[in-house]
Amino acid sequence: MVSQNVVVSDAKTGIITVSTVSNSSVFTPSAQKPPTAPGYISVSKKKLLKNLEINGAQSQRLNSWVDSMRASSPTHLKSLSSLSSEEELNSWIKRHPSALDMFERIIEASRGKQIVMFLDYDGTLSPIVDDPDRAFISSKMRRTVKKVAKCFPTSIVTGRCIDKVYSFVKLAELYYAGSHGMDIKGPTKGFSRYNKDKPSVLYQPAGDFLPMIDEVFKQLVDKTKSTAGAKVENNKFCLSVHFRCVDEKKWSELALKVRSVVKNYPTLKLSQGRKVFEIRPMVKWDKGKALEFLLESLGFENRDDVFPVYIGDDRTDEDAFKLLQERGQGFGILVSKFPKDTNASYSLQDPPEVMEFLRRLVEWKKFSNER
């Protein structure tokens, strides 16, 4: 008798984990993959569906998963926030005040230190849109980021693959950390004073997973093609299944389809962001680790005169916010119009506010250089 995995979702964190129940069915995917993690095996979709439908406790777990999907919806967040008392909203704002309102305090804290900028892409530099292939950055935002990069070492840290986000941003002087930090590249030589003679490809901690990621991508495309509005995106070292355009009545069905594929790959983990499922290798690497690696690559490890600033809007950015909090250096800025649990120190409502904050940083730097 062996153990099988069934889905358990934490609506607060969005992390989808597994519980074990007794079963003897084992399925092995065809792609060669890294060693199987202890305690993880595969089960049939039929058996999983039966367990979820018949067992009341497990049905509640599926409901928890769907509740988590609803919680990632701005529409639901808006309706929930409207029910919150003004006192609760004010309390959140006091704990995470606007970075624009607190700009002078932020500048004061950074005096005598090297500011290093880290920026998420979707929902931070570009608006969240229905079609992820059309999440274009505005020309004005691009010019602003270019100016920021002239003043401070600047990185984009995103769940997207580097090629995709670079096709949007088109700035060779930036550092790019794609696939949630699992693919890190430096600026093109000659475009930045910070990379000097370092190789353009800095780090790829999940390189061995590429064949598996490609295979799972094909399976997810096939499995979800009957779900109207679902879109699977290959981010090289991780995958995204977008359900922003999927009818809410089909969310539980889509969740089971995604899980029916991922369950056969115990070295991959399934989590959830803003109306998107994320499939990533089980390696000890995230946006926080990427931030730390980039600071070291820039020569700022074990230095007290560095001031990292990370701006992002997604659950995956919380790893970076938490790291800065633990280091006691710099701060994180959450981009959100609604109260959320976060490790960020400050908040901004949307990409236009992000652009205004970046513009002020550039103006302050220019003024400081002229003095």
mmCIF file of C-alpha atoms in Angstrom:
data_model
loop_
_atom_site.group_PDB
_atom_site.id
_atom_site.type_symbol
_atom_site.label_atom_id
_atom_site.label_comp_id
_atom_site.label_asym_id
_atom_site.label_seq_id
_atom_site.Cartn_x
_atom_site.Cartn_y
_atom_site.Cartn_z
ATOM 1 C CA MET A 1 0.000 0.000 0.000
ATOM 2 C CA VAL A 2 1.355 3.430 -0.945
ATOM 3 C CA SER A 3 0.316 7.051 -0.547
ATOM 4 C CA GLN A 4 -1.355 9.282 -3.123
ATOM 5 C CA ASN A 5 -1.619 13.051 -3.163
ATOM 6 C CA VAL A 6 -4.782 15.153 -3.096
ATOM 7 C CA VAL A 7 -4.939 18.914 -3.366
ATOM 8 C CA VAL A 8 -5.098 21.244 -0.364
ATOM 9 C CA SER A 9 -5.190 25.000 -0.936
ATOM 10 C CA ASP A 10 -4.463 27.817 1.454
ATOM 11 C CA ALA A 11 -6.777 30.650 0.398
ATOM 12 C CA LYS A 12 -4.597 33.200 2.165
ATOM 13 C CA THR A 13 -1.217 32.300 0.648
ATOM 14 C CA GLY A 14 -2.375 30.766 -2.608
ATOM 15 C CA ILE A 15 0.018 27.827 -2.155
ATOM 16 C CA ILE A 16 -1.459 24.525 -3.264
ATOM 17 C CA THR A 17 -0.042 21.562 -1.376
ATOM 18 C CA VAL A 18 -0.974 17.896 -0.993
ATOM 19 C CA SER A 19 -2.286 15.501 1.619
ATOM 20 C CA THR A 20 -1.809 11.738 1.434
ATOM 21 C CA VAL A 21 -4.404 8.975 1.405
ATOM 22 C CA SER A 22 -3.926 5.266 0.774
ATOM 23 C CA ASN A 23 -3.784 4.083 -2.866
ATOM 24 C CA SER A 24 -1.819 1.677 -5.022
ATOM 25 C CA SER A 25 -1.989 3.434 -8.400
ATOM 26 C CA VAL A 26 1.279 4.848 -9.720
ATOM 27 C CA PHE A 27 1.734 6.677 -13.031
ATOM 28 C CA THR A 28 5.105 7.844 -14.344
ATOM 29 C CA PRO A 29 5.353 10.658 -16.908
ATOM 30 C CA SER A 30 7.381 9.931 -20.023
ATOM 31 C CA ALA A 31 9.869 12.799 -19.696
ATOM 32 C CA GLN A 32 13.064 12.162 -17.787
ATOM 33 C CA LYS A 33 13.014 14.299 -14.674
ATOM 34 C CA PRO A 34 14.922 15.000 -11.454
ATOM 35 C CA PRO A 35 14.567 12.498 -8.587
ATOM 36 C CA THR A 36 11.095 12.177 -7.119
ATOM 37 C CA ALA A 37 10.586 13.956 -3.818
ATOM 38 C CA PRO A 38 9.868 11.587 -0.909
ATOM 39 C CA GLY A 39 6.184 10.962 -0.249
ATOM 40 C CA TYR A 40 4.948 12.161 -3.654
ATOM 41 C CA ILE A 41 3.452 9.818 -6.249
ATOM 42 C CA SER A 42 0.872 10.123 -9.012
ATOM 43 C CA VAL A 43 -2.796 9.184 -9.018
ATOM 44 C CA SER A 44 -5.370 8.837 -11.782
ATOM 45 C CA LYS A 45 -7.756 11.683 -12.576
ATOM 46 C CA LYS A 46 -10.689 9.299 -12.159
ATOM 47 C CA LYS A 47 -9.594 8.340 -8.672
ATOM 48 C CA LEU A 48 -8.870 11.959 -7.737
ATOM 49 C CA LEU A 49 -12.273 13.126 -8.959
ATOM 50 C CA LYS A 50 -13.987 10.307 -7.105
ATOM 51 C CA ASN A 51 -12.211 11.207 -3.891
ATOM 52 C CA LEU A 52 -13.026 14.903 -4.282
ATOM 53 C CA GLU A 53 -16.685 14.305 -5.092
ATOM 54 C CA ILE A 54 -17.442 11.605 -2.553
ATOM 55 C CA ASN A 55 -15.333 12.503 0.430
ATOM 56 C CA GLY A 56 -16.826 15.529 2.161
ATOM 57 C CA ALA A 57 -13.562 16.731 3.687
ATOM 58 C CA GLN A 58 -11.766 16.604 0.372
ATOM 59 C CA SER A 59 -14.657 18.409 -1.326
ATOM 60 C CA GLN A 60 -14.141 21.190 1.185
ATOM 61 C CA ARG A 61 -10.516 21.366 0.127
ATOM 62 C CA LEU A 62 -11.580 21.843 -3.491
ATOM 63 C CA ASN A 63 -13.989 24.562 -2.365
ATOM 64 C CA SER A 64 -11.109 26.211 -0.506
ATOM 65 C CA TRP A 65 -9.099 26.171 -3.719
ATOM 66 C CA VAL A 66 -11.925 27.820 -5.665
ATOM 67 C CA ASP A 67 -12.390 30.361 -2.863
ATOM 68 C CA SER A 68 -8.719 31.201 -3.262
ATOM 69 C CA MET A 69 -9.287 31.701 -6.990
ATOM 70 C CA ARG A 70 -12.134 34.082 -6.220
ATOM 71 C CA ALA A 71 -9.977 35.936 -3.718
ATOM 72 C CA SER A 72 -7.478 36.738 -6.489
ATOM 73 C CA SER A 73 -10.201 38.480 -8.485
ATOM 74 C CA PRO A 74 -10.172 42.304 -8.298
ATOM 75 C CA THR A 75 -13.974 42.197 -8.690
ATOM 76 C CA HIS A 76 -14.354 40.086 -5.572
ATOM 77 C CA LEU A 77 -11.776 42.138 -3.708
ATOM 78 C CA LYS A 78 -13.694 45.280 -4.524
ATOM 79 C CA SER A 79 -16.969 43.855 -3.270
ATOM 80 C CA LEU A 80 -15.290 42.647 -0.100
ATOM 81 C CA SER A 81 -13.538 45.936 0.573
ATOM 82 C CA SER A 82 -16.810 47.820 0.210
ATOM 83 C CA LEU A 83 -18.083 45.833 3.196
ATOM 84 C CA SER A 84 -15.045 46.680 5.294
ATOM 85 C CA SER A 85 -15.360 49.437 7.803
ATOM 86 C CA GLU A 86 -13.618 52.717 7.202
ATOM 87 C CA GLU A 87 -11.679 52.058 10.400
ATOM 88 C CA GLU A 88 -10.246 48.813 8.990
ATOM 89 C CA LEU A 89 -9.254 50.484 5.740
ATOM 90 C CA ASN A 90 -7.592 53.338 7.568
ATOM 91 C CA SER A 91 -5.764 50.855 9.764
ATOM 92 C CA TRP A 92 -4.290 49.134 6.680
ATOM 93 C CA ILE A 93 -3.253 52.461 5.173
ATOM 94 C CA LYS A 94 -1.530 53.425 8.426
ATOM 95 C CA ARG A 95 0.445 50.188 8.331
ATOM 96 C CA HIS A 96 1.223 50.476 4.604
ATOM 97 C CA PRO A 97 1.082 54.195 3.776
ATOM 98 C CA SER A 98 1.390 55.567 0.259
ATOM 99 C CA ALA A 99 4.994 55.715 -0.923
ATOM 100 C CA LEU A 100 4.107 59.025 -2.567
ATOM 101 C CA ASP A 101 2.868 60.513 0.692
ATOM 102 C CA MET A 102 5.942 59.184 2.502
ATOM 103 C CA PHE A 103 8.444 60.080 -0.224
ATOM 104 C CA GLU A 104 10.456 62.514 1.880
ATOM 105 C CA ARG A 105 10.776 59.983 4.705
ATOM 106 C CA ILE A 106 11.920 57.336 2.209
ATOM 107 C CA ILE A 107 14.556 59.678 0.787
ATOM 108 C CA GLU A 108 15.768 60.545 4.259
ATOM 109 C CA ALA A 109 16.190 56.846 5.081
ATOM 110 C CA SER A 110 18.225 56.313 1.895
ATOM 111 C CA ARG A 111 20.691 59.179 2.382
ATOM 112 C CA GLY A 112 24.312 58.103 2.084
ATOM 113 C CA LYS A 113 23.303 54.738 0.644
ATOM 114 C CA GLN A 114 23.192 53.229 -2.842
ATOM 115 C CA ILE A 115 19.594 52.776 -3.997
ATOM 116 C CA VAL A 116 19.058 49.596 -6.021
ATOM 117 C CA MET A 117 15.728 49.209 -7.821
ATOM 118 C CA PHE A 118 13.769 45.970 -8.340
ATOM 119 C CA LEU A 119 10.544 46.109 -10.355
ATOM 120 C CA ASP A 120 7.881 43.524 -11.083
ATOM 121 C CA TYR A 121 6.330 43.811 -14.552
ATOM 122 C CA ASP A 122 2.639 42.855 -14.808
ATOM 123 C CA GLY A 123 0.469 45.081 -12.623
ATOM 124 C CA THR A 124 3.494 47.219 -11.728
ATOM 125 C CA LEU A 125 4.994 48.618 -14.928
ATOM 126 C CA SER A 126 2.089 47.553 -17.122
ATOM 127 C CA PRO A 127 -1.626 47.233 -16.365
ATOM 128 C CA ILE A 128 -3.212 43.836 -15.787
ATOM 129 C CA VAL A 129 -5.005 42.936 -19.029
ATOM 130 C CA ASP A 130 -7.182 40.058 -20.208
ATOM 131 C CA ASP A 131 -4.639 38.888 -22.806
ATOM 132 C CA PRO A 132 -1.162 38.450 -21.238
ATOM 133 C CA ASP A 133 0.392 38.775 -24.701
ATOM 134 C CA ARG A 134 -0.872 42.354 -24.843
ATOM 135 C CA ALA A 135 0.395 43.593 -21.484
ATOM 136 C CA PHE A 136 2.298 46.409 -23.136
ATOM 137 C CA ILE A 137 4.303 48.978 -21.216
ATOM 138 C CA SER A 138 3.518 52.561 -22.178
ATOM 139 C CA SER A 139 6.153 54.667 -23.945
ATOM 140 C CA LYS A 140 6.076 57.095 -21.035
ATOM 141 C CA MET A 141 6.705 54.309 -18.507
ATOM 142 C CA ARG A 142 9.547 52.955 -20.654
ATOM 143 C CA ARG A 143 11.221 56.362 -20.746
ATOM 144 C CA THR A 144 10.810 56.668 -16.976
ATOM 145 C CA VAL A 145 12.381 53.253 -16.307
ATOM 146 C CA LYS A 146 15.234 54.133 -18.672
ATOM 147 C CA LYS A 147 15.915 57.281 -16.642
ATOM 148 C CA VAL A 148 15.785 55.272 -13.404
ATOM 149 C CA ALA A 149 18.381 52.848 -14.784
ATOM 150 C CA LYS A 150 20.731 55.767 -15.488
ATOM 151 C CA CYS A 151 20.520 56.768 -11.829
ATOM 152 C CA PHE A 152 20.433 53.386 -10.038
ATOM 153 C CA PRO A 153 21.148 49.699 -10.761
ATOM 154 C CA THR A 154 17.735 48.474 -11.952
ATOM 155 C CA SER A 155 16.287 44.980 -12.363
ATOM 156 C CA ILE A 156 12.968 43.624 -13.560
ATOM 157 C CA VAL A 157 11.940 40.543 -11.567
ATOM 158 C CA THR A 158 8.998 38.752 -13.157
ATOM 159 C CA GLY A 159 7.226 35.451 -13.587
ATOM 160 C CA ARG A 160 7.471 35.913 -17.342
ATOM 161 C CA CYS A 161 10.265 34.438 -19.440
ATOM 162 C CA ILE A 162 13.018 36.950 -20.121
ATOM 163 C CA ASP A 163 12.486 36.976 -23.891
ATOM 164 C CA LYS A 164 8.818 37.889 -23.469
ATOM 165 C CA VAL A 165 9.319 40.674 -20.927
ATOM 166 C CA TYR A 166 12.278 42.059 -22.881
ATOM 167 C CA SER A 167 10.089 42.242 -26.007
ATOM 168 C CA PHE A 168 7.799 44.515 -23.960
ATOM 169 C CA VAL A 169 10.397 46.635 -22.147
ATOM 170 C CA LYS A 170 13.156 46.813 -24.793
ATOM 171 C CA LEU A 171 15.779 48.266 -22.460
ATOM 172 C CA ALA A 172 19.200 46.598 -22.751
ATOM 173 C CA GLU A 173 20.637 48.406 -19.707
ATOM 174 C CA LEU A 174 18.501 46.512 -17.191
ATOM 175 C CA TYR A 175 19.038 43.284 -15.287
ATOM 176 C CA TYR A 176 16.262 40.763 -15.972
ATOM 177 C CA ALA A 177 15.199 37.966 -13.628
ATOM 178 C CA GLY A 178 12.558 35.897 -15.410
ATOM 179 C CA SER A 179 10.622 32.770 -14.447
ATOM 180 C CA HIS A 180 10.213 34.084 -10.864
ATOM 181 C CA GLY A 181 13.954 34.640 -10.631
ATOM 182 C CA MET A 182 15.052 31.273 -12.071
ATOM 183 C CA ASP A 183 16.581 32.846 -15.191
ATOM 184 C CA ILE A 184 18.828 35.836 -14.451
ATOM 185 C CA LYS A 185 20.652 37.881 -17.056
ATOM 186 C CA GLY A 186 22.685 41.039 -16.819
ATOM 187 C CA PRO A 187 22.602 44.094 -19.078
ATOM 188 C CA THR A 188 23.928 43.862 -22.616
ATOM 189 C CA LYS A 189 27.632 44.704 -22.561
ATOM 190 C CA GLY A 190 28.280 48.356 -23.133
ATOM 191 C CA PHE A 191 24.802 49.437 -21.973
ATOM 192 C CA SER A 192 25.412 49.589 -18.222
ATOM 193 C CA ARG A 193 28.301 50.611 -15.975
ATOM 194 C CA TYR A 194 27.258 47.996 -13.421
ATOM 195 C CA ASN A 195 27.801 44.681 -15.263
ATOM 196 C CA LYS A 196 31.312 45.467 -16.603
ATOM 197 C CA ASP A 197 32.918 42.213 -17.816
ATOM 198 C CA LYS A 198 30.406 39.817 -16.258
ATOM 199 C CA PRO A 199 28.641 37.275 -18.512
ATOM 200 C CA SER A 200 25.146 38.182 -19.668
ATOM 201 C CA VAL A 201 23.644 34.955 -18.277
ATOM 202 C CA LEU A 202 24.197 35.104 -14.537
ATOM 203 C CA TYR A 203 22.226 32.196 -13.078
ATOM 204 C CA GLN A 204 19.741 29.462 -13.999
ATOM 205 C CA PRO A 205 19.105 27.270 -10.924
ATOM 206 C CA ALA A 206 16.418 25.144 -12.607
ATOM 207 C CA GLY A 207 18.156 24.294 -15.888
ATOM 208 C CA ASP A 208 17.625 20.539 -15.441
ATOM 209 C CA PHE A 209 13.861 21.047 -15.462
ATOM 210 C CA LEU A 210 13.572 22.406 -19.012
ATOM 211 C CA PRO A 211 12.554 19.088 -20.691
ATOM 212 C CA MET A 212 9.912 18.489 -18.010
ATOM 213 C CA ILE A 213 8.541 22.036 -18.273
ATOM 214 C CA ASP A 214 8.185 21.652 -22.051
ATOM 215 C CA GLU A 215 6.347 18.353 -21.668
ATOM 216 C CA VAL A 216 3.969 19.683 -19.009
ATOM 217 C CA PHE A 217 3.292 22.741 -21.166
ATOM 218 C CA LYS A 218 2.105 20.553 -24.048
ATOM 219 C CA GLN A 219 -0.084 18.493 -21.727
ATOM 220 C CA LEU A 220 -1.663 21.573 -20.160
ATOM 221 C CA VAL A 221 -2.393 23.096 -23.566
ATOM 222 C CA ASP A 222 -4.123 19.894 -24.600
ATOM 223 C CA LYS A 223 -5.964 19.442 -21.286
ATOM 224 C CA THR A 224 -7.281 23.011 -21.093
ATOM 225 C CA LYS A 225 -8.105 23.625 -24.761
ATOM 226 C CA SER A 226 -11.787 22.839 -24.132
ATOM 227 C CA THR A 227 -12.021 25.512 -21.407
ATOM 228 C CA ALA A 228 -12.974 28.767 -23.100
ATOM 229 C CA GLY A 229 -10.713 31.650 -22.091
ATOM 230 C CA ALA A 230 -7.953 29.555 -20.512
ATOM 231 C CA LYS A 231 -4.440 30.360 -21.718
ATOM 232 C CA VAL A 232 -1.240 28.448 -20.968
ATOM 233 C CA GLU A 233 2.004 30.419 -21.074
ATOM 234 C CA ASN A 234 5.466 28.869 -21.230
ATOM 235 C CA ASN A 235 7.827 31.040 -19.181
ATOM 236 C CA LYS A 236 10.825 28.780 -19.887
ATOM 237 C CA PHE A 237 11.526 27.605 -16.327
ATOM 238 C CA CYS A 238 7.917 27.779 -15.142
ATOM 239 C CA LEU A 239 4.393 27.744 -16.575
ATOM 240 C CA SER A 240 1.333 29.938 -16.126
ATOM 241 C CA VAL A 241 -2.304 28.986 -16.678
ATOM 242 C CA HIS A 242 -4.313 32.203 -16.926
ATOM 243 C CA PHE A 243 -8.019 32.058 -16.030
ATOM 244 C CA ARG A 244 -8.800 35.797 -16.166
ATOM 245 C CA CYS A 245 -11.091 35.221 -19.165
ATOM 246 C CA VAL A 246 -12.613 31.944 -17.921
ATOM 247 C CA ASP A 247 -16.243 31.892 -16.769
ATOM 248 C CA GLU A 248 -16.232 31.644 -12.976
ATOM 249 C CA LYS A 249 -18.561 28.652 -13.196
ATOM 250 C CA LYS A 250 -15.731 26.782 -14.948
ATOM 251 C CA TRP A 251 -13.015 27.591 -12.407
ATOM 252 C CA SER A 252 -13.337 24.393 -10.375
ATOM 253 C CA GLU A 253 -13.301 22.346 -13.587
ATOM 254 C CA LEU A 254 -10.165 24.141 -14.786
ATOM 255 C CA ALA A 255 -8.511 23.704 -11.390
ATOM 256 C CA LEU A 256 -9.010 19.955 -11.573
ATOM 257 C CA LYS A 257 -7.690 19.827 -15.148
ATOM 258 C CA VAL A 258 -4.517 21.634 -14.153
ATOM 259 C CA ARG A 259 -4.072 19.487 -11.071
ATOM 260 C CA SER A 260 -4.647 16.284 -13.084
ATOM 261 C CA VAL A 261 -1.520 17.104 -15.085
ATOM 262 C CA VAL A 262 0.720 18.529 -12.371
ATOM 263 C CA LYS A 263 0.046 15.681 -9.924
ATOM 264 C CA ASN A 264 2.129 13.370 -12.123
ATOM 265 C CA TYR A 265 5.194 15.558 -11.600
ATOM 266 C CA PRO A 266 6.020 15.545 -7.874
ATOM 267 C CA THR A 267 9.062 17.794 -8.364
ATOM 268 C CA LEU A 268 6.820 20.604 -9.594
ATOM 269 C CA LYS A 269 4.721 22.779 -7.305
ATOM 270 C CA LEU A 270 1.414 24.461 -8.057
ATOM 271 C CA SER A 271 0.562 27.881 -6.647
ATOM 272 C CA GLN A 272 -1.754 30.737 -7.499
ATOM 273 C CA GLY A 273 -1.379 34.406 -8.290
ATOM 274 C CA ARG A 274 -3.739 37.056 -9.658
ATOM 275 C CA LYS A 275 -6.124 34.907 -11.721
ATOM 276 C CA VAL A 276 -3.294 32.627 -12.737
ATOM 277 C CA PHE A 277 -1.979 29.200 -11.730
ATOM 278 C CA GLU A 278 1.805 29.011 -11.504
ATOM 279 C CA ILE A 279 3.687 25.743 -12.023
ATOM 280 C CA ARG A 280 7.316 25.881 -10.864
ATOM 281 C CA PRO A 281 10.148 23.458 -10.072
ATOM 282 C CA MET A 282 10.553 22.554 -6.416
ATOM 283 C CA VAL A 283 13.848 24.318 -6.000
ATOM 284 C CA LYS A 284 14.701 26.615 -3.123
ATOM 285 C CA TRP A 285 14.508 29.696 -5.272
ATOM 286 C CA ASP A 286 12.065 32.588 -5.541
ATOM 287 C CA LYS A 287 11.992 36.345 -6.161
ATOM 288 C CA GLY A 288 13.578 36.960 -2.780
ATOM 289 C CA LYS A 289 16.496 34.662 -3.613
ATOM 290 C CA ALA A 290 16.807 36.399 -6.993
ATOM 291 C CA LEU A 291 16.951 39.809 -5.283
ATOM 292 C CA GLU A 292 19.668 38.557 -2.933
ATOM 293 C CA PHE A 293 21.653 37.049 -5.820
ATOM 294 C CA LEU A 294 21.463 40.281 -7.823
ATOM 295 C CA LEU A 295 22.663 42.341 -4.863
ATOM 296 C CA GLU A 296 25.650 39.997 -4.523
ATOM 297 C CA SER A 297 26.325 40.165 -8.284
ATOM 298 C CA LEU A 298 26.370 43.948 -8.053
ATOM 299 C CA GLY A 299 28.885 43.805 -5.214
ATOM 300 C CA PHE A 300 26.496 44.853 -2.462
ATOM 301 C CA GLU A 301 26.612 41.755 -0.260
ATOM 302 C CA ASN A 302 27.404 42.337 3.412
ATOM 303 C CA ARG A 303 27.293 46.099 2.939
ATOM 304 C CA ASP A 304 25.409 48.540 5.113
ATOM 305 C CA ASP A 305 25.384 51.322 2.525
ATOM 306 C CA VAL A 306 22.880 49.703 0.162
ATOM 307 C CA PHE A 307 19.170 50.566 -0.020
ATOM 308 C CA PRO A 308 17.137 48.067 -2.081
ATOM 309 C CA VAL A 309 13.653 49.114 -3.209
ATOM 310 C CA TYR A 310 11.317 46.383 -4.528
ATOM 311 C CA ILE A 311 7.984 47.282 -6.137
ATOM 312 C CA GLY A 312 5.471 44.544 -7.004
ATOM 313 C CA ASP A 313 1.808 43.608 -6.917
ATOM 314 C CA ASP A 314 1.661 39.807 -6.731
ATOM 315 C CA ARG A 315 1.832 37.115 -4.050
ATOM 316 C CA THR A 316 5.134 35.952 -5.538
ATOM 317 C CA ASP A 317 6.624 39.374 -4.716
ATOM 318 C CA GLU A 318 6.045 38.715 -1.017
ATOM 319 C CA ASP A 319 9.224 36.604 -0.899
ATOM 320 C CA ALA A 320 11.210 39.701 -1.852
ATOM 321 C CA PHE A 321 9.296 41.934 0.569
ATOM 322 C CA LYS A 322 9.963 39.467 3.366
ATOM 323 C CA LEU A 323 13.665 39.250 2.554
ATOM 324 C CA LEU A 324 14.080 43.029 2.748
ATOM 325 C CA GLN A 325 12.182 43.060 6.023
ATOM 326 C CA GLU A 326 14.480 40.384 7.452
ATOM 327 C CA ARG A 327 17.617 42.141 6.208
ATOM 328 C CA GLY A 328 16.466 45.438 7.700
ATOM 329 C CA GLN A 329 17.567 47.177 4.508
ATOM 330 C CA GLY A 330 15.452 49.149 2.075
ATOM 331 C CA PHE A 331 11.765 48.337 1.768
ATOM 332 C CA GLY A 332 9.044 46.794 -0.359
ATOM 333 C CA ILE A 333 6.166 48.637 -2.006
ATOM 334 C CA LEU A 334 2.938 46.734 -2.722
ATOM 335 C CA VAL A 335 0.969 47.871 -5.766
ATOM 336 C CA SER A 336 -2.709 47.422 -4.871
ATOM 337 C CA LYS A 337 -5.939 49.387 -4.658
ATOM 338 C CA PHE A 338 -7.245 47.047 -1.971
ATOM 339 C CA PRO A 339 -6.008 46.001 1.481
ATOM 340 C CA LYS A 340 -3.970 42.779 1.418
ATOM 341 C CA ASP A 341 -1.805 40.905 3.872
ATOM 342 C CA THR A 342 1.736 41.902 2.907
ATOM 343 C CA ASN A 343 5.314 42.208 4.102
ATOM 344 C CA ALA A 344 5.699 45.450 2.149
ATOM 345 C CA SER A 345 6.286 48.675 4.069
ATOM 346 C CA TYR A 346 4.486 51.015 1.691
ATOM 347 C CA SER A 347 1.860 50.935 -1.031
ATOM 348 C CA LEU A 348 1.011 52.421 -4.409
ATOM 349 C CA GLN A 349 -2.347 51.979 -6.086
ATOM 350 C CA ASP A 350 -1.485 51.278 -9.733
ATOM 351 C CA PRO A 351 1.151 51.614 -12.497
ATOM 352 C CA PRO A 352 0.533 55.375 -12.917
ATOM 353 C CA GLU A 353 1.420 55.868 -9.239
ATOM 354 C CA VAL A 354 4.469 53.637 -9.717
ATOM 355 C CA MET A 355 5.576 55.863 -12.595
ATOM 356 C CA GLU A 356 5.106 58.983 -10.475
ATOM 357 C CA PHE A 357 7.170 57.465 -7.665
ATOM 358 C CA LEU A 358 9.961 56.551 -10.108
ATOM 359 C CA ARG A 359 9.816 60.024 -11.654
ATOM 360 C CA ARG A 360 10.284 61.608 -8.221
ATOM 361 C CA LEU A 361 13.286 59.363 -7.526
ATOM 362 C CA VAL A 362 14.923 60.486 -10.765
ATOM 363 C CA GLU A 363 14.246 64.151 -10.018
ATOM 364 C CA TRP A 364 15.637 63.793 -6.489
ATOM 365 C CA LYS A 365 18.795 62.110 -7.858
ATOM 366 C CA LYS A 366 19.336 64.860 -10.402
ATOM 367 C CA PHE A 367 18.882 67.521 -7.716
ATOM 368 C CA SER A 368 21.334 65.719 -5.414
ATOM 369 C CA ASN A 369 23.981 65.530 -8.156
ATOM 370 C CA GLU A 370 23.653 69.231 -8.890
ATOM 371 C CA ARG A 371 24.242 70.264 -5.281
#
